[in-house]
CSV table of C-alpha atoms and ligand atoms in Angstrom, one decimal:
chain,number,residue,atom,x,y,z
B,394,MET,CA,-11.7,-17.7,14.6
B,395,SER,CA,-9.3,-19.0,17.4
B,396,PRO,CA,-9.8,-21.8,19.3
B,397,ALA,CA,-9.4,-19.5,22.5
B,398,THR,CA,-12.6,-17.5,20.9
B,399,LYS,CA,-14.6,-20.3,20.4
B,400,SER,CA,-14.0,-21.7,24.1
B,401,ALA,CA,-15.1,-18.1,25.2
B,402,ALA,CA,-18.1,-18.0,22.9
B,403,LYS,CA,-19.4,-21.3,24.8
B,404,SER,CA,-18.7,-19.8,27.8
B,405,ALA,CA,-21.0,-16.9,27.3
B,406,PRO,CA,-23.5,-16.4,29.6
B,407,LYS,CA,-26.7,-17.5,27.5
B,408,SER,CA,-29.5,-14.7,28.9
B,409,VAL,CA,-28.8,-12.0,31.0
B,410,PRO,CA,-30.7,-11.6,34.4
B,411,LYS,CA,-33.2,-8.6,34.6
B,412,LYS,CA,-32.0,-6.7,37.8
B,413,ALA,CA,-31.5,-3.4,38.9
B,414,ALA,CA,-28.0,-2.1,37.5
B,415,ALA,CA,-27.9,0.8,39.5
B,416,GLN,CA,-27.6,-1.3,42.7
B,417,ALA,CA,-24.1,-1.4,43.8
B,418,PRO,CA,-22.6,-4.9,42.7
B,419,GLN,CA,-21.0,-6.7,45.8
B,420,PRO,CA,-18.4,-9.0,45.4
B,421,LYS,CA,-19.9,-12.1,45.6
B,422,ALA,CA,-18.7,-16.5,45.4
B,423,THR,CA,-19.7,-17.6,42.4
B,424,THR,CA,-19.3,-20.9,40.6
B,425,PRO,CA,-16.9,-20.5,37.9
B,426,PRO,CA,-17.8,-21.8,34.4
B,427,ALA,CA,-16.2,-25.3,33.6
B,428,ASP,CA,-13.8,-23.2,31.3
B,429,GLY,CA,-12.9,-21.1,34.0
B,430,ILE,CA,-13.8,-17.9,32.1
B,431,HIS,CA,-15.4,-15.6,34.4
B,432,PRO,CA,-18.8,-14.5,33.3
B,433,GLY,CA,-17.9,-10.8,33.7
B,434,SER,CA,-15.5,-11.0,31.4
B,435,LEU,CA,-15.6,-9.5,27.6
B,436,LEU,CA,-12.8,-11.5,25.7
B,437,SER,CA,-14.6,-11.2,22.4
B,438,ILE,CA,-17.7,-9.4,20.8
B,439,THR,CA,-18.8,-12.9,19.8
B,440,GLN,CA,-19.5,-14.2,23.1
B,441,LEU,CA,-22.7,-11.5,23.7
B,442,SER,CA,-26.1,-12.0,22.8
B,443,LEU,CA,-27.9,-8.9,20.9
B,444,GLU,CA,-30.1,-9.2,24.5
B,445,GLU,CA,-26.5,-8.6,26.3
B,446,VAL,CA,-25.4,-6.0,23.9
B,447,SER,CA,-28.8,-4.2,24.5
B,448,ASN,CA,-28.8,-4.4,28.0
B,449,ILE,CA,-24.9,-2.9,27.9
B,450,LEU,CA,-26.1,0.2,25.8
B,451,ALA,CA,-28.6,0.9,27.9
B,452,LEU,CA,-27.0,1.1,31.0
B,453,ALA,CA,-24.0,3.1,29.1
B,454,GLU,CA,-26.8,5.2,27.8
B,455,ARG,CA,-28.5,5.7,31.7
B,456,LEU,CA,-24.9,6.3,33.4
B,457,ALA,CA,-24.1,8.9,30.7
B,458,ALA,CA,-27.4,11.0,31.3
B,459,GLU,CA,-27.3,10.9,34.7
B,460,PRO,CA,-25.5,13.5,37.1
B,461,LEU,CA,-22.4,11.6,38.0
B,462,SER,CA,-23.5,12.3,41.7
B,463,LYS,CA,-25.9,9.2,41.3
B,464,HIS,CA,-23.2,6.4,40.4
B,465,ALA,CA,-20.3,7.7,42.0
B,466,THR,CA,-20.2,5.2,44.9
B,467,LEU,CA,-21.2,2.2,42.3
B,468,LEU,CA,-18.1,0.2,42.4
B,469,GLU,CA,-17.0,2.2,45.5
B,470,ASN,CA,-13.7,0.5,47.0
B,471,ARG,CA,-13.6,-2.0,44.1
B,472,LYS,CA,-10.1,-2.6,43.1
B,473,LEU,CA,-9.5,-2.9,39.3
B,474,ALA,CA,-6.1,-3.3,37.5
B,475,LEU,CA,-5.1,-2.0,34.1
B,476,LEU,CA,-2.9,-4.1,32.6
B,477,PHE,CA,-1.2,-2.6,29.3
B,478,TYR,CA,1.3,-4.2,27.3
B,479,GLU,CA,1.1,-1.9,24.6
B,480,SER,CA,0.6,2.2,24.2
B,481,SER,CA,-3.0,3.1,24.7
B,482,THR,CA,-4.7,6.6,24.7
B,483,ARG,CA,-8.0,6.4,24.5
B,484,THR,CA,-8.7,2.7,25.6
B,485,ARG,CA,-6.8,2.9,28.8
B,486,THR,CA,-7.7,6.5,30.0
B,487,SER,CA,-11.2,5.9,29.4
B,488,PHE,CA,-11.4,2.7,31.2
B,489,GLU,CA,-9.4,4.6,34.2
B,490,LEU,CA,-11.6,7.5,34.4
B,491,ALA,CA,-14.8,5.3,34.0
B,492,ALA,CA,-13.7,2.9,37.2
B,493,LYS,CA,-13.1,6.4,39.0
B,494,SER,CA,-16.1,7.9,37.9
B,495,LEU,CA,-18.1,4.8,40.0
B,496,GLY,CA,-15.8,5.1,42.9
B,497,ALA,CA,-13.4,2.0,42.1
B,498,MET,CA,-9.7,2.0,42.7
B,499,THR,CA,-7.6,1.7,39.7
B,500,THR,CA,-3.6,0.5,39.2
B,501,LEU,CA,-2.0,0.7,36.1
B,502,VAL,CA,0.7,-2.0,35.2
B,503,SER,CA,2.2,-1.2,32.3
B,504,ASP,CA,5.1,-3.5,30.2
B,505,LYS,CA,7.4,-0.4,30.4
B,506,SER,CA,7.6,0.1,34.1
B,507,SER,CA,6.9,-3.4,35.9
B,508,SER,CA,8.4,-6.6,36.5
B,509,ILE,CA,7.4,-7.3,33.0
B,510,GLU,CA,10.4,-5.7,31.9
B,511,LYS,CA,12.2,-8.4,33.6
B,512,GLY,CA,10.9,-11.3,32.3
B,513,GLU,CA,7.8,-12.2,34.4
B,514,SER,CA,5.0,-13.9,32.7
B,515,LEU,CA,1.5,-12.9,31.8
B,516,LYS,CA,0.2,-15.6,34.0
B,517,ASP,CA,2.5,-14.6,37.1
B,518,THR,CA,1.3,-11.2,36.4
B,519,GLY,CA,-2.1,-11.7,36.7
B,520,LEU,CA,-1.8,-13.9,39.7
B,521,THR,CA,0.4,-10.9,41.6
B,522,LEU,CA,-2.6,-8.4,40.6
B,523,ARG,CA,-5.0,-11.1,41.8
B,524,ALA,CA,-3.3,-11.6,45.2
B,525,LEU,CA,-3.3,-7.8,45.8
B,526,GLY,CA,-6.6,-7.7,45.5
B,527,ALA,CA,-7.5,-6.9,42.1
B,528,GLU,CA,-11.2,-7.8,41.3
B,529,CYS,CA,-11.1,-7.6,37.1
B,530,ILE,CA,-8.1,-7.1,35.2
B,531,ILE,CA,-8.2,-5.0,31.8
B,532,LEU,CA,-5.7,-6.3,29.6
B,533,ARG,CA,-4.2,-4.6,26.4
B,534,HIS,CA,-1.4,-7.3,25.1
B,535,ASN,CA,0.0,-7.7,21.4
B,536,ALA,CA,-0.5,-11.2,21.5
B,537,SER,CA,-3.8,-12.2,20.0
B,538,GLY,CA,-5.9,-14.7,22.7
B,539,SER,CA,-3.7,-13.5,25.8
B,540,PRO,CA,-6.7,-12.2,27.3
B,541,TYR,CA,-8.3,-15.9,27.8
B,542,LEU,CA,-4.8,-17.0,29.1
B,543,LEU,CA,-5.4,-14.5,31.7
B,544,ALA,CA,-8.7,-15.0,32.2
B,545,LYS,CA,-8.3,-18.5,32.7
B,546,HIS,CA,-5.2,-18.4,34.9
B,547,THR,CA,-6.9,-15.8,37.3
B,548,GLY,CA,-10.4,-16.8,37.2
B,549,LEU,CA,-11.2,-13.2,37.1
B,550,PRO,CA,-13.3,-11.2,35.3
B,551,VAL,CA,-10.9,-9.9,32.5
B,552,LEU,CA,-12.1,-6.8,30.0
B,553,ASN,CA,-10.1,-7.5,26.6
B,554,ALA,CA,-8.7,-3.9,25.7
B,555,GLY,CA,-7.5,-5.0,22.1
B,556,ASP,CA,-5.3,-8.2,21.7
B,557,GLY,CA,-3.0,-7.9,18.8
B,558,MET,CA,-4.5,-8.6,15.6
B,559,HIS,CA,-7.4,-10.2,17.3
B,560,GLU,CA,-10.0,-8.2,18.7
B,561,HIS,CA,-11.3,-5.1,20.6
B,562,PRO,CA,-14.9,-5.6,21.8
B,563,SER,CA,-15.1,-2.2,23.9
B,564,GLN,CA,-14.6,-0.6,20.8
B,565,ALA,CA,-16.9,-2.5,18.8
B,566,LEU,CA,-19.6,-1.5,21.5
B,567,LEU,CA,-18.5,2.3,21.6
B,568,ASP,CA,-18.5,2.2,17.9
B,569,LEU,CA,-22.2,0.6,17.4
B,570,ARG,CA,-23.5,3.4,20.3
B,571,THR,CA,-22.2,6.2,18.5
B,572,ILE,CA,-23.7,4.6,14.8
B,573,LEU,CA,-27.2,3.9,16.5
B,574,SER,CA,-26.7,7.6,17.6
B,575,ARG,CA,-26.1,9.2,14.5
B,576,LEU,CA,-28.4,7.4,12.8
B,577,GLY,CA,-31.5,8.1,15.1
B,578,LYS,CA,-32.1,4.5,15.8
B,579,LYS,CA,-32.9,3.0,19.4
B,580,GLN,CA,-30.3,1.1,21.5
B,581,ALA,CA,-32.6,-1.5,22.3
B,582,VAL,CA,-31.0,-3.4,18.9
B,583,THR,CA,-32.7,-6.3,17.3
B,584,GLU,CA,-31.3,-8.5,14.3
B,585,THR,CA,-33.3,-6.0,12.0
B,586,THR,CA,-31.8,-2.7,13.5
B,587,LEU,CA,-29.4,-1.7,10.6
B,588,ASP,CA,-31.3,-3.1,8.0
B,589,GLY,CA,-30.6,-1.1,4.9
B,590,ILE,CA,-27.4,0.5,6.6
B,591,THR,CA,-23.7,-0.1,4.7
B,592,VAL,CA,-20.7,0.3,7.1
B,593,CYS,CA,-17.4,0.8,4.9
B,594,ILE,CA,-14.1,0.1,6.8
B,595,THR,CA,-11.2,1.3,5.2
B,596,GLY,CA,-7.8,0.6,5.6
B,597,ASP,CA,-5.6,-1.6,7.5
B,598,ILE,CA,-7.9,-4.3,7.8
B,599,LEU,CA,-5.5,-7.3,8.0
B,600,HIS,CA,-4.3,-6.1,11.1
B,601,SER,CA,-6.7,-4.0,12.5
B,602,ARG,CA,-8.8,-6.0,15.8
B,603,VAL,CA,-11.1,-2.7,15.4
B,604,ALA,CA,-12.2,-4.0,11.6
B,605,ARG,CA,-12.4,-7.4,13.1
B,606,SER,CA,-14.8,-6.8,16.1
B,607,ASN,CA,-16.8,-4.5,14.1
B,608,ALA,CA,-17.4,-7.0,11.3
B,609,LEU,CA,-18.0,-9.8,13.7
B,610,LEU,CA,-21.0,-7.5,15.2
B,611,LEU,CA,-22.6,-5.2,12.9
B,612,PRO,CA,-23.9,-8.1,10.5
B,613,ARG,CA,-25.6,-9.3,13.3
B,614,LEU,CA,-27.6,-6.3,13.6
B,615,GLY,CA,-28.6,-6.4,9.8
B,616,ALA,CA,-26.2,-4.3,8.7
B,617,LYS,CA,-23.8,-4.7,5.6
B,618,VAL,CA,-20.0,-4.2,6.5
B,619,ILE,CA,-17.7,-3.4,3.0
B,620,LEU,CA,-14.3,-4.0,4.1
B,621,CYS,CA,-11.8,-2.1,1.6
B,622,GLY,CA,-8.3,-1.4,1.2
B,623,PRO,CA,-5.3,-2.6,-0.7
B,624,GLN,CA,-4.7,-6.0,-1.9
B,625,GLN,CA,-2.0,-6.2,0.8
B,626,LEU,CA,-3.7,-5.1,3.5
B,627,LEU,CA,-7.0,-7.3,2.6
B,628,PRO,CA,-7.1,-10.6,3.2
B,629,PRO,CA,-9.3,-12.7,1.3
B,630,GLU,CA,-10.5,-14.7,4.5
B,631,ALA,CA,-11.7,-11.6,5.8
B,632,VAL,CA,-15.2,-12.2,3.8
B,633,ASP,CA,-15.8,-15.5,6.0
B,634,LEU,CA,-15.9,-13.7,9.1
B,635,SER,CA,-19.7,-13.1,8.9
B,636,SER,CA,-22.3,-13.2,6.3
B,637,GLY,CA,-22.9,-9.7,5.5
B,638,ILE,CA,-19.6,-8.8,4.7
B,639,THR,CA,-17.9,-8.1,1.2
B,640,LEU,CA,-14.5,-6.7,0.3
B,641,GLU,CA,-14.3,-4.3,-2.2
B,642,ARG,CA,-10.6,-2.7,-3.2
B,643,ASP,CA,-12.0,0.4,-5.2
B,644,PHE,CA,-12.6,2.9,-2.2
B,645,ASP,CA,-15.1,5.3,-4.2
B,646,LYS,CA,-17.2,2.6,-4.8
B,647,ALA,CA,-17.4,1.6,-1.3
B,648,LEU,CA,-18.3,4.7,-0.3
B,649,GLN,CA,-20.9,5.5,-2.8
B,650,GLN,CA,-23.0,2.3,-1.2
B,651,SER,CA,-22.1,3.6,2.4
B,652,GLN,CA,-24.0,5.4,5.3
B,653,VAL,CA,-21.2,5.3,7.8
B,654,ALA,CA,-17.5,5.5,6.7
B,655,MET,CA,-15.2,3.8,9.2
B,656,MET,CA,-11.6,4.9,8.3
B,657,LEU,CA,-8.6,2.9,10.1
B,658,ARG,CA,-4.9,3.8,10.4
B,659,ILE,CA,-2.1,1.9,8.8
B,660,GLN,CA,-0.4,0.1,11.7
B,661,LYS,CA,3.0,0.4,10.5
B,662,GLU,CA,4.1,-1.2,13.6
B,663,ARG,CA,3.0,-4.8,12.6
B,664,LEU,CA,3.5,-4.2,8.5
B,665,ALA,CA,6.6,-6.7,9.4
B,666,GLY,CA,8.9,-6.1,6.3
B,667,MET,CA,5.8,-5.4,4.2
B,668,GLN,CA,6.2,-2.3,1.7
B,669,ILE,CA,3.2,0.0,1.4
B,670,ASP,CA,3.5,3.0,-0.8
B,671,LEU,CA,2.3,5.6,1.3
B,672,ALA,CA,1.8,8.0,-1.8
B,673,ASP,CA,-0.4,5.8,-3.4
B,674,TYR,CA,-2.1,4.9,-0.4
B,675,GLN,CA,-3.2,8.5,0.0
B,676,LYS,CA,-4.2,9.0,-3.6
B,677,GLN,CA,-6.3,5.6,-3.2
B,678,TYR,CA,-7.8,5.5,-0.1
B,679,GLN,CA,-7.6,8.9,1.6
B,680,LEU,CA,-11.2,10.3,3.2
B,681,ASN,CA,-10.5,13.8,1.9
B,682,GLU,CA,-13.3,16.4,1.0
B,683,ASP,CA,-13.0,15.9,-2.7
B,684,ARG,CA,-14.0,11.9,-2.5
B,685,TYR,CA,-16.1,12.4,0.4
B,686,PHE,CA,-18.4,15.2,-1.2
B,687,LYS,CA,-18.5,13.4,-4.3
B,688,HIS,CA,-19.1,10.0,-3.3
B,689,ALA,CA,-20.6,9.7,0.1
B,690,PRO,CA,-21.7,13.5,1.0
B,691,ASN,CA,-23.9,12.3,4.1
B,692,ALA,CA,-22.0,9.5,5.6
B,693,VAL,CA,-21.1,9.4,9.3
B,694,VAL,CA,-17.5,9.6,9.5
B,695,MET,CA,-15.5,7.5,11.8
B,696,HIS,CA,-12.1,6.6,12.9
B,697,PRO,CA,-11.1,4.6,16.6
B,698,GLY,CA,-7.8,6.8,16.7
B,699,PRO,CA,-5.4,7.3,16.6
B,700,MET,CA,-5.5,8.9,13.3
B,701,ILE,CA,-3.0,10.1,10.8
B,702,ARG,CA,-4.0,13.4,9.8
B,703,GLY,CA,-3.0,13.7,6.1
B,704,LEU,CA,-2.5,10.1,5.2
B,705,GLU,CA,-6.3,8.1,5.8
B,706,ILE,CA,-7.9,11.1,6.5
B,707,THR,CA,-7.5,15.0,6.2
B,708,ALA,CA,-8.4,17.3,8.9
B,709,ASP,CA,-11.2,19.0,7.0
B,710,ILE,CA,-13.0,15.7,7.2
B,711,ALA,CA,-11.9,14.7,10.5
B,712,ASP,CA,-12.9,18.0,12.4
B,713,GLY,CA,-16.0,18.3,10.1
B,714,PRO,CA,-19.6,18.4,11.0
B,715,SER,CA,-20.0,14.7,9.6
B,716,SER,CA,-17.1,13.8,12.2
B,717,ALA,CA,-18.7,11.4,15.1
B,718,ILE,CA,-14.8,10.6,16.0
B,719,GLU,CA,-15.0,12.7,19.3
B,720,GLU,CA,-18.4,11.1,20.0
B,721,GLN,CA,-16.8,7.6,19.6
B,722,VAL,CA,-14.2,8.6,22.7
B,723,ARG,CA,-17.1,10.2,24.7
B,724,ASN,CA,-18.8,7.0,24.2
B,725,GLY,CA,-16.2,4.7,24.9
B,726,LEU,CA,-16.1,6.7,28.6
B,727,ALA,CA,-20.0,5.5,29.0
B,728,ILE,CA,-19.5,1.8,27.7
B,729,ARG,CA,-16.8,1.2,29.8
B,730,MET,CA,-18.6,2.3,33.1
B,731,ALA,CA,-21.1,-0.2,31.7
B,732,LEU,CA,-19.0,-2.9,31.2
B,733,LEU,CA,-16.8,-2.2,34.5
B,734,VAL,CA,-20.3,-2.6,36.4
B,735,ARG,CA,-21.3,-6.0,34.2
B,736,ALA,CA,-17.6,-7.7,35.0
B,737,LEU,CA,-18.0,-6.4,38.8
B,738,ASN,CA,-21.9,-7.8,38.7
B,739,GLY,CA,-20.9,-11.3,37.6
B,740,GLY,CA,-21.5,-10.8,33.7
B,741,ALA,CA,-25.4,-9.0,34.1
B,742,ALA,CA,-25.3,-5.4,32.9
W,56,CP,N1,-9.0,3.1,19.5
W,56,CP,C1,-7.9,2.5,20.7
W,56,CP,O1,-7.9,1.4,20.7
W,56,CP,O2,-7.2,3.7,20.9
W,56,CP,P1,-5.8,3.7,21.7
W,56,CP,O3,-4.8,3.2,21.0
W,56,CP,O4,-5.3,5.1,22.0
W,56,CP,O5,-6.5,2.9,23.4
């Protein structure tokens, strides 16, 4: 865990006040915590207690179930900035649509079409957005730890929308919502909710913030997590993320033990000279019909996207009845609505 993660974990609220979440959060003067991180921030999945996870899931459940008109003014006229230094389809769009469905105003700042191209720093970009009235910043950045820096310098709630190879906490929450719903479990989670469940996460573990956030969260609910991939992409230190984690190079063996198979893309943009034999990778780690029906015929199939059909997963599996991939995307909308309400409500969901 990075020093920045530890600092944010320390600043996490210890408990969440129980209050009506449907009440529109109002701008209010809050006393910033000593380290300057706003309690509405979500920088790492480790900062959330299981009670807070349950509250976020419950709010997401309610917002997804009720008619749009019921929450259309919940964040009316609140100003949110989406600050994206890396490409994104799912995370950016779902945060934006979530904000708009709650009545908030959004602006998108991308590294490709802003003064970031001229060399403006993350700190100055954040301070500029704050000066323009942004009340919350949703940040995707290629540098691990950058959301901590932004949160510290602006004092605003910052939502980590993926930072380098570090974390993607909102993805872990939407994945959890998907797993619970597919396995018929309650959204109010405890340390034993996922007892007896094994989730195998397969692919480019080394570069995956999704794998890290899931590996940090799921064992806290009792799940076993198997991290699986070729030697180059499966760092031995990953086992230390949590006590419920094992490493397995043999995908068939991992699948045989799993109720959930989460596939990952090979992140070519982060390989930095590392050579991967893609034909061999496909042979050993592709989730295809033969492998699925032989080793895990009832497993829920997941993928955070973007997926490369024909490499880590075949189309018949990605589009088949066991696939929860589109459900993951839909759940992203509900989870991100809940995170925006929490962010503007001083950390209470
Ligand atoms: N899962 C995910 O983060 O997808 P995007 O890169 O499209 O946001």
